Amino acid sequence: MMTKRWDAFANPAHTRVIAALWIIAAALLMAMPAHAAGDRVALVIGNSAYDHVSQLPNPSNDAQDMAAALERVGFEVDVALDLGYEDLRRKLLSFAATARGAEYALVFYAGHGIEVDNQNYLVPVDAELATDIAAQFEAVPLDMVLQSVSGATKLSMVLLDACRNNPFAASMERTSATRSIGRGLSPVEPGSGTLVGYAAEGGSVASDGDGRNSPYTEGLLTYLEKPGLEVNMLFRQVRDHVMRETANEQRPFVYGSLPGESLYLVPPDDSGTADTETTPSPPQANPATAEARLAWEAIKDTESKAIIQAYIDNYPDSIYAVFARARLVELSQTEREDVAEVTPEPEPEPEPPVTPTPAYSYPPIGSGDSFVLLGAFSLDQRAKAEERLSFVSGRGVPAYIIETSNYSGMTANLYAVVLGPYSRNIAESVLPEARRYISDAYVRNATRKTASTNPSANCAAYDGLWRVTGIRSDDTLNVRSGPSTSYAILGELPPDATGIHARGCVNGWCKVQWGCLSGFAYDKYLATAGVSRTYKVIDHRPDDMLNVRTGTSTDYAIVGRIPHNGTNIVVHRCVEASGYIYNWCEVSYDTVRGWAYARYLQDADGNHPH
């Protein structure tokens, strides 16, 4: 039998057939995505069939379509639909092991999400959420999802099409007057190398859509397989797509940062199986970036040759640069014709080559009271203010956004994009440069409103023990009417504010008062003003003691205990721990040093350490 099998290869016809089969096999191998098995892993979850609220029409479609798209760009995908509490937790635990050591790890979730007390949760299909505290026991914290992708070596991504309006809120019983229930999901701050994409920015809700997919998933499916689209640009394209589809009512947002290298789902030299026709564009030699297109739309009708030339200098390889050069010639000819009507001119000489002007150096922010305004928008148009800021910042203009209600001399209840403050002379010298990009820029005198220095019944002296920290010199710390970003802004604390009174810091928010300004501020940006503070044990029976452990959870060993009435406890530092509402803090008491839960520590002002 073996002889006959080998004799078959002696037949020339057979030899040609087998050679052809080898060629076909080699071609199939070359056509496969060029990613090693396990280098790209994804967990895709779609929760539609909820037990205690009405079903969502799209998440199962979203999940299945996303899974198929991710497989086409080389991901090993585990897709799961309609997961209850236990199944969702087990699935994340299993995926954490799969993701460890992979280059790319991605979790996509479509379904309900909820924010309670500034903590975000994914809602399993069997959750009832009859009370606000039930989220801690029936829903899965977002921190757990972030942990599941943290083992990736290059890029960790969590994409949440979960900012839908919360249907549990109407019937949810409040067990605490101070516990907030947010609208949508609250902002997050993931570690370096991790991106968290929200279907709608923190504090707002997303649409489920009228078609097969939600607007956010539709945007992802449109651009995810596009070759050569860097990850950051991918999410910008998705944002623009969703805003177009929802008439600017829904604005996706991405939290987190990436390393310096460019990262692609489909590299420029690897078309994979991506459908490059999903977003048809007219053929062009040098495809224009979205930024170049937006800039051209903003200035194409200008009569200023300087602005046209600045565009050419900034985007020389853009397809729109061709139009800009033609526009420049047109303006030059019109200018010569206008002069010729008045006085005959000799034959025009060739114009000397235009030498690009050196980059303008903006003066540092000073102590004056004059601002250069680059645009003003109503409070319901924050997105437009940020678009204007993005446009000018991309051209090196060091602008920022202020709320005009906090300044005397400005029209109240607006978001303004500004430069300054400067002295009047410096502001006037900056104005022509600003008008290169925003033709209607102007100078306005204004001063920041501050609290009264004479405390009254509703004001406090500037003698508190806290100060603002970690805020840029051109930024401010918002003070809100409640303990989350969903509450209204009452005022702003300057980046160098000191003497702040802070009391009742819970779940990352502190009740603060600075002069006559009173409200809630995020405790990440508050610190004691160089004053040594000590703490005492609270909420322990006389026969009980506070455990001090070797690490930041109850899983760690006990190294000592502090009596129920222990005082003069020194807190060295505090860290957030997954699954806990309060921080864990490294403490010293007598000869004991270790980690204690901040819930049972309090200073003289009633604050927990953070």
XYZ file of C-alpha atoms in Angstrom:
610
model
C 0.000 0.000 0.000
C 2.815 2.379 0.804
C 4.416 1.684 -2.583
C 1.205 2.470 -4.414
C 0.774 5.711 -2.467
C 4.210 6.962 -3.414
C 3.855 5.714 -6.990
C 0.919 8.084 -7.387
C 3.319 11.007 -7.243
C 5.131 9.673 -10.290
C 2.097 10.522 -12.426
C 2.737 14.037 -13.840
C -0.975 14.941 -13.743
C -1.165 13.988 -10.083
C 1.976 15.978 -9.386
C 0.464 19.103 -10.938
C -2.744 18.728 -8.894
C -0.869 18.322 -5.618
C 1.384 21.268 -6.410
C -1.683 23.376 -7.043
C -3.176 22.288 -3.713
C -0.011 23.350 -1.893
C -0.125 26.754 -3.577
C -3.767 27.210 -2.552
C -2.968 26.187 1.029
C -0.061 28.618 1.190
C -2.259 31.419 -0.153
C -4.901 30.722 2.477
C -2.297 30.848 5.227
C -0.962 34.161 3.926
C -4.488 35.603 3.831
C -5.051 34.913 7.508
C -4.618 37.895 9.890
C -0.945 38.302 10.770
C -1.470 38.148 14.538
C -0.181 35.291 16.643
C -2.838 33.278 18.459
C -3.524 34.794 21.821
C -1.938 38.185 20.963
C -5.400 39.744 20.609
C -8.230 38.585 22.826
C -11.724 39.986 23.344
C -14.736 39.340 25.542
C -18.016 40.564 24.013
C -21.158 40.715 26.167
C -24.697 41.681 25.169
C -27.415 41.924 27.834
C -30.890 42.380 26.344
C -33.343 40.079 28.152
C -33.674 41.732 31.585
C -35.905 39.993 34.137
C -37.229 43.032 36.028
C -37.306 45.828 33.408
C -38.260 45.944 29.739
C -35.926 44.255 27.281
C -33.407 46.207 25.219
C -33.740 45.550 21.478
C -30.154 46.008 20.310
C -27.462 44.696 22.716
C -27.607 41.098 21.447
C -27.267 42.353 17.852
C -24.507 44.752 18.903
C -22.559 41.986 20.642
C -22.813 39.474 17.806
C -21.884 42.008 15.136
C -18.947 43.327 17.195
C -17.709 39.774 17.798
C -17.721 39.042 14.076
C -15.880 42.297 13.277
C -13.236 41.684 15.956
C -12.629 38.163 14.656
C -12.071 39.584 11.178
C -9.260 41.807 12.488
C -7.488 38.962 14.284
C -9.041 38.794 17.760
C -9.847 35.559 19.533
C -13.387 36.373 20.697
C -15.518 34.941 23.487
C -19.104 36.179 23.026
C -21.780 35.815 25.711
C -25.407 36.953 25.789
C -27.819 37.718 28.647
C -25.524 37.009 31.601
C -26.744 36.985 35.189
C -24.688 38.152 38.162
C -22.726 34.954 38.831
C -22.156 34.178 35.148
C -20.927 37.705 34.425
C -18.419 37.609 37.284
C -17.150 34.153 36.278
C -16.834 35.215 32.663
C -14.706 38.233 33.646
C -12.517 36.096 35.913
C -11.927 33.601 33.119
C -11.144 36.364 30.637
C -8.633 37.941 33.035
C -6.582 34.723 32.800
C -6.923 34.705 29.003
C -5.857 38.347 28.707
C -2.769 38.005 30.889
C 0.255 38.390 28.594
C -1.755 39.179 25.439
C -0.753 42.279 23.483
C -4.331 43.545 23.063
C -7.201 42.795 25.457
C -10.680 44.199 24.841
C -14.039 43.955 26.612
C -17.149 45.189 24.803
C -20.374 45.424 26.806
C -23.819 46.386 25.521
C -26.632 46.597 28.034
C -27.633 48.590 31.099
C -25.100 50.389 33.291
C -25.675 52.462 36.413
C -23.767 54.966 38.552
C -24.438 55.047 42.296
C -22.386 57.345 44.547
C -19.834 57.980 41.800
C -19.263 54.224 41.348
C -20.083 52.635 37.978
C -21.664 49.201 37.591
C -22.686 46.854 34.761
C -26.186 45.499 35.340
C -26.695 41.702 34.924
C -30.011 40.516 33.477
C -31.181 39.071 36.827
C -30.579 42.293 38.848
C -33.608 43.735 40.628
C -31.974 46.853 42.185
C -34.903 47.571 44.477
C -32.735 49.884 46.628
C -29.752 52.131 45.954
C -27.475 49.970 48.084
C -28.420 46.852 46.073
C -26.021 47.854 43.282
C -23.100 46.761 45.468
C -24.602 43.254 45.759
C -26.441 42.686 42.466
C -24.344 44.556 39.878
C -20.730 44.164 38.748
C -18.395 47.142 39.373
C -16.601 48.650 36.404
C -13.339 48.276 38.361
C -13.712 44.508 37.989
C -13.958 44.884 34.195
C -10.837 47.075 34.163
C -8.994 44.434 36.172
C -9.925 41.778 33.613
C -8.010 43.591 30.816
C -5.130 44.886 32.950
C -2.819 41.986 32.064
C -2.389 43.069 28.429
C 1.119 44.197 27.477
C 0.305 46.866 24.856
C -3.318 47.964 24.904
C -6.260 47.378 27.232
C -9.691 48.563 26.080
C -13.133 48.560 27.669
C -15.935 49.729 25.378
C -19.267 50.383 27.091
C -22.448 50.822 25.102
C -24.050 51.028 28.545
C -24.877 54.672 29.183
C -28.580 54.166 28.467
C -31.064 55.883 30.726
C -31.453 53.965 33.998
C -34.878 52.223 34.073
C -34.330 51.063 37.665
C -34.154 54.618 39.075
C -37.905 55.308 39.056
C -38.701 52.457 41.456
C -35.408 52.355 43.363
C -35.779 53.036 47.077
C -33.254 55.514 48.526
C -31.748 54.229 51.764
C -29.586 57.309 52.306
C -30.309 60.963 51.634
C -26.667 61.549 50.680
C -26.349 58.645 48.232
C -26.551 59.921 44.650
C -27.817 58.062 41.597
C -26.263 59.466 38.460
C -27.527 60.021 34.955
C -25.560 57.681 32.706
C -22.090 56.690 33.946
C -19.608 58.881 35.809
C -16.139 59.698 34.402
C -13.265 57.309 35.164
C -9.491 57.628 35.317
C -7.942 54.369 34.054
C -4.222 53.708 34.270
C -1.728 54.295 31.471
C -2.153 51.977 28.501
C -5.890 51.563 29.112
C -8.723 53.190 27.192
C -12.333 53.240 28.403
C -14.846 54.225 25.738
C -18.322 55.444 26.719
C -21.187 55.563 24.222
C -22.012 58.942 25.800
C -19.755 61.160 27.892
C -19.917 60.912 31.666
C -23.157 62.185 33.161
C -25.203 61.838 29.943
C -27.214 59.037 28.355
C -26.961 57.182 25.039
C -29.608 56.160 22.539
C -30.432 52.512 21.787
C -31.152 53.510 18.188
C -33.916 52.577 15.749
C -31.967 50.163 13.547
C -30.208 46.862 14.094
C -27.415 48.503 16.096
C -27.113 51.394 18.526
C -25.476 54.562 17.099
C -22.282 53.885 19.093
C -21.913 50.262 17.989
C -22.782 51.303 14.446
C -19.906 53.806 14.574
C -17.497 51.173 15.884
C -18.529 48.729 13.164
C -18.089 51.431 10.524
C -14.461 52.237 11.405
C -13.088 49.275 13.370
C -11.930 47.381 10.261
C -10.552 50.376 8.381
C -6.839 49.789 7.584
C -4.288 52.320 8.829
C -6.636 54.012 11.300
C -4.676 54.664 14.509
C -6.624 53.827 17.678
C -7.003 57.424 18.878
C -8.188 58.518 15.430
C -10.560 55.544 15.334
C -12.406 56.833 18.385
C -12.509 60.375 16.991
C -14.141 59.049 13.821
C -16.647 57.074 15.922
C -17.431 60.223 17.946
C -18.069 62.269 14.813
C -20.246 59.487 13.358
C -22.441 59.268 16.468
C -22.816 63.036 16.741
C -23.921 63.192 13.096
C -26.399 60.352 13.542
C -27.911 61.834 16.713
C -27.934 65.513 15.660
C -25.241 66.251 18.272
C -27.439 64.947 21.104
C -25.043 62.082 21.972
C -21.291 62.579 22.306
C -19.095 59.507 22.897
C -16.065 60.002 25.100
C -12.812 58.135 25.713
C -11.006 58.150 29.041
C -7.377 57.134 29.551
C -4.078 57.545 27.737
C -1.798 55.484 25.528
C 1.990 55.244 25.170
C 3.808 57.222 22.494
C 3.811 54.530 19.805
C 1.018 54.341 17.227
C -1.384 51.427 17.738
C -3.677 49.985 15.078
C -6.421 47.383 14.989
C -5.694 47.000 11.254
C -2.184 48.260 10.413
C -1.576 50.384 7.289
C 0.239 47.525 5.525
C -2.226 44.794 6.567
C -5.639 44.929 4.929
C -6.659 41.646 6.608
C -10.265 40.863 5.783
C -11.444 44.381 6.545
C -14.118 45.785 4.295
C -12.450 48.999 3.153
C -15.668 50.039 1.401
C -17.641 50.559 4.619
C -16.935 54.290 4.539
C -16.500 55.198 0.867
C -14.502 58.298 0.139
C -13.604 59.879 -3.192
C -10.206 58.816 -4.551
C -7.494 61.355 -3.831
C -3.706 61.448 -3.926
C -3.281 62.797 -0.418
C -6.358 61.982 1.758
C -7.165 64.913 4.033
C -7.356 64.364 7.726
C -10.538 65.285 9.554
C -8.641 68.177 11.114
C -7.597 69.582 7.733
C -11.163 69.278 6.452
C -12.607 71.081 9.469
C -10.022 73.836 9.193
C -10.749 74.315 5.487
C -14.507 74.492 6.124
C -13.841 77.216 8.692
C -11.729 79.478 6.440
C -12.639 78.671 2.826
C -14.743 81.840 2.384
C -12.280 84.238 3.985
C -10.984 87.265 2.091
C -7.698 87.201 4.034
C -4.669 86.048 2.091
C -2.741 85.682 5.371
C -5.258 83.149 6.698
C -5.184 81.176 3.411
C -1.372 81.154 3.461
C -1.371 80.002 7.104
C -3.618 77.096 6.108
C -1.226 76.108 3.286
C 1.734 76.257 5.701
C -0.049 74.038 8.238
C -1.529 71.487 5.792
C 0.777 71.514 2.730
C 0.023 67.874 1.784
C -3.737 68.033 2.260
C -6.045 67.759 -0.750
C -7.586 70.996 0.485
C -4.219 72.734 0.125
C -4.818 72.553 -3.656
C -8.032 74.524 -3.199
C -6.306 76.904 -0.807
C -3.565 77.703 -3.338
C -6.183 78.308 -6.028
C -8.093 80.563 -3.634
C -4.874 82.496 -2.900
C -4.284 83.058 -6.625
C -7.904 84.160 -7.024
C -7.580 86.700 -4.198
C -4.304 88.028 -5.648
C -5.882 88.485 -9.089
C -8.934 90.217 -7.610
C -6.651 92.514 -5.638
C -4.691 93.482 -8.777
C -7.903 94.046 -10.754
C -9.266 96.362 -8.054
C -6.099 98.446 -8.156
C -6.051 98.472 -11.957
C -9.488 100.110 -12.052
C -8.050 103.114 -10.231
C -4.533 103.463 -11.648
C -3.040 101.655 -14.635
C -0.177 99.445 -13.598
C 2.810 98.154 -15.527
C 3.008 94.475 -16.313
C 2.745 92.614 -12.986
C 5.999 91.170 -11.779
C 6.080 87.630 -10.428
C 5.371 87.600 -6.732
C 8.352 86.645 -4.596
C 8.084 83.211 -2.978
C 6.207 83.319 0.301
C 8.443 82.509 3.234
C 6.545 80.773 6.055
C 6.446 82.953 9.130
C 8.023 81.506 12.259
C 5.665 80.028 14.848
C 4.132 82.703 17.053
C 5.192 82.653 20.692
C 2.239 83.475 22.935
C 3.091 85.499 26.059
C 2.660 83.759 29.415
C -0.532 84.333 31.383
C -0.129 87.465 33.480
C -1.936 89.259 36.259
C -3.958 91.674 34.128
C -7.704 91.799 33.552
C -7.914 91.545 29.741
C -8.919 88.346 27.936
C -8.872 87.481 24.233
C -12.215 85.754 23.537
C -12.190 83.120 20.786
C -15.852 82.177 21.096
C -18.776 82.079 23.548
C -21.438 79.365 23.783
C -24.554 78.783 25.895
C -24.314 76.308 28.769
C -26.130 73.611 26.772
C -23.453 73.835 24.054
C -20.431 72.602 26.000
C -19.596 70.241 23.130
C -19.329 73.161 20.698
C -17.090 75.045 23.108
C -14.813 71.995 23.307
C -14.779 71.683 19.512
C -13.667 75.317 19.231
C -11.003 74.713 21.878
C -9.783 71.608 20.031
C -9.586 73.582 16.768
C -7.425 76.404 18.132
C -5.339 74.159 20.409
C -4.380 72.107 17.354
C -2.778 75.259 15.984
C -0.707 75.959 19.051
C -3.084 78.474 20.669
C -2.895 78.005 24.496
C -6.602 78.672 25.063
C -8.908 77.212 27.713
C -12.610 77.263 28.662
C -14.135 79.359 31.450
C -17.682 79.751 32.733
C -18.446 83.452 32.377
C -20.712 83.568 35.447
C -17.537 83.413 37.536
C -16.191 86.674 36.043
C -17.277 90.284 36.452
C -17.478 92.150 33.135
C -18.673 89.174 31.063
C -22.164 88.110 30.016
C -23.262 85.431 32.481
C -24.210 81.792 31.796
C -21.847 81.123 28.892
C -18.845 78.925 28.196
C -16.070 81.080 26.717
C -12.872 79.962 24.976
C -10.240 82.487 26.070
C -6.589 83.488 26.163
C -5.212 85.355 29.157
C -5.576 87.172 31.386
C -3.048 89.705 30.114
C -2.532 93.404 30.450
C -4.582 95.387 27.923
C -1.542 96.156 25.747
C -0.449 92.509 25.601
C -4.010 91.341 24.858
C -4.217 93.809 21.951
C -0.876 92.519 20.601
C -2.113 88.897 20.766
C -5.436 89.679 19.040
C -4.141 89.778 15.407
C -2.558 86.358 15.830
C -5.777 84.960 17.306
C -7.732 86.344 14.346
C -5.656 84.216 11.980
C -7.852 81.329 13.141
C -10.965 82.989 14.618
C -11.790 86.081 12.558
C -14.254 87.528 15.093
C -11.960 87.223 18.153
C -12.015 90.269 20.429
C -10.630 91.626 23.726
C -12.783 91.879 26.858
C -11.874 93.187 30.307
C -13.042 90.932 33.161
C -12.006 89.894 36.652
C -12.647 86.653 38.501
C -15.302 86.857 41.183
C -14.003 85.918 44.630
C -15.721 85.305 47.924
C -15.932 88.152 50.423
C -13.006 88.476 52.800
C -15.374 89.482 55.601
C -17.173 86.333 56.782
C -20.907 86.700 57.285
C -23.548 84.257 58.470
C -23.204 82.351 55.162
C -19.463 82.817 54.662
C -16.339 81.462 56.311
C -12.930 82.932 56.991
C -10.105 81.757 54.770
C -8.494 79.792 57.612
C -9.334 76.166 56.737
C -6.719 73.422 56.705
C -7.121 72.447 53.047
C -5.784 73.671 49.712
C -6.267 72.894 46.010
C -3.668 70.539 44.507
C -3.016 68.863 41.158
C -4.759 71.566 39.053
C -3.020 73.304 36.120
C -2.297 77.000 36.533
C -4.825 77.799 33.755
C -7.566 75.566 35.223
C -9.934 75.643 38.202
C -11.614 73.154 40.559
C -15.398 73.034 40.164
C -17.610 73.260 43.262
C -20.949 71.530 42.663
C -24.335 71.399 44.335
C -24.009 67.666 45.056
C -21.433 64.842 45.292
C -21.065 63.868 41.619
C -20.387 65.458 38.231
C -24.101 65.259 37.399
C -24.792 68.186 39.777
C -24.688 71.854 38.729
C -21.504 73.925 39.085
C -21.911 76.579 41.790
C -18.465 78.147 41.409
C -14.762 77.463 40.942
C -11.737 77.319 43.241
C -8.542 78.851 41.812
C -5.595 76.440 41.358
C -3.719 78.167 44.215
C -6.658 78.406 46.660
C -5.790 77.793 50.332
C -7.638 78.124 53.631
C -10.467 75.847 52.448
C -12.770 74.213 54.997
C -13.533 70.574 54.122
C -15.909 68.316 56.031
C -17.682 65.033 55.424
C -15.498 63.527 52.678
C -17.335 60.405 51.447
C -16.866 58.359 48.263
C -14.417 60.808 46.751
C -16.391 64.032 47.352
C -15.958 66.587 50.151
C -18.319 69.240 51.458
C -16.206 72.410 51.153
C -16.499 76.096 51.992
C -14.136 78.814 50.813
C -15.266 82.248 51.838
C -18.878 82.479 50.634
C -18.559 79.620 48.138
C -19.992 76.381 49.518
C -20.648 73.011 47.859
C -19.001 69.713 46.951
C -15.536 69.243 45.405
C -13.689 66.127 44.217
C -11.258 65.133 46.978
C -8.540 64.054 44.535
C -7.751 67.749 44.097
C -7.751 68.666 47.808
C -4.859 68.294 50.247
C -4.028 69.453 53.736
C -2.016 72.659 53.719
C 1.123 71.257 55.312
C -0.646 70.558 58.613
C -0.068 67.230 60.370
C -3.426 65.552 60.983
C -4.222 62.591 63.209
C -7.257 60.340 63.313
C -9.326 58.344 65.787
C -11.231 55.059 65.593
C -15.018 55.365 65.157
C -18.048 53.043 65.097
C -16.476 50.264 67.204
C -17.985 48.702 70.321
C -15.965 48.818 73.569
C -15.230 45.102 73.181
C -14.132 45.487 69.564
C -10.898 46.685 67.911
C -9.864 47.996 64.484
C -7.782 45.449 62.567
C -4.505 46.547 60.950
C -3.469 44.296 58.047
C -0.495 43.619 55.776
C -2.382 44.762 52.652
C -5.393 46.585 51.244
C -8.233 44.096 51.781
C -9.603 41.737 54.419
C -7.799 38.902 52.624
C -4.493 40.034 54.142
C -3.154 38.911 57.513
C -3.757 40.963 60.690
C -0.542 42.507 62.050
C -2.093 44.387 64.962
C -5.209 46.022 66.366
C -6.181 49.523 67.504
C -8.576 49.934 70.499
C -12.124 51.135 69.885
C -11.204 54.515 71.444
C -7.751 54.802 69.834
C -6.610 58.340 68.966
C -3.507 60.054 67.535
C -3.416 57.562 64.644
C -1.069 58.780 61.903
C -2.113 58.182 58.280
C 0.804 57.963 55.853
C -1.053 57.383 52.571
C -4.336 56.028 51.203
C -5.147 54.045 48.053
C -8.298 52.931 46.285
C -9.060 49.214 46.427
C -11.329 47.321 44.047
C -14.643 46.342 45.599
C -14.461 48.833 48.484
C -16.331 52.127 48.810
C -13.718 53.747 51.082
C -9.937 53.782 50.708
C -7.439 51.637 52.575
C -4.817 53.689 54.430
C -1.324 52.912 55.718
C -1.375 53.881 59.398
C 0.853 53.998 62.486
C -0.381 53.605 66.051
C 2.028 53.030 68.922
C 4.178 50.095 67.658
C 1.628 48.936 65.062
C 2.013 49.838 61.388
C -0.039 48.480 58.474
C -3.240 49.012 56.487
C -6.643 49.947 57.952
C -10.027 50.622 56.320
C -10.711 54.388 56.141
C -14.410 53.899 56.952
C -13.464 53.496 60.643
C -11.048 56.454 60.851
C -12.040 60.101 61.321
C -10.260 63.394 61.997
C -11.387 66.238 64.258
C -13.484 67.743 61.415
C -15.344 64.478 60.820
C -13.437 63.591 57.625
C -12.296 60.129 56.619
C -8.691 59.961 55.326
C -8.307 59.803 51.559
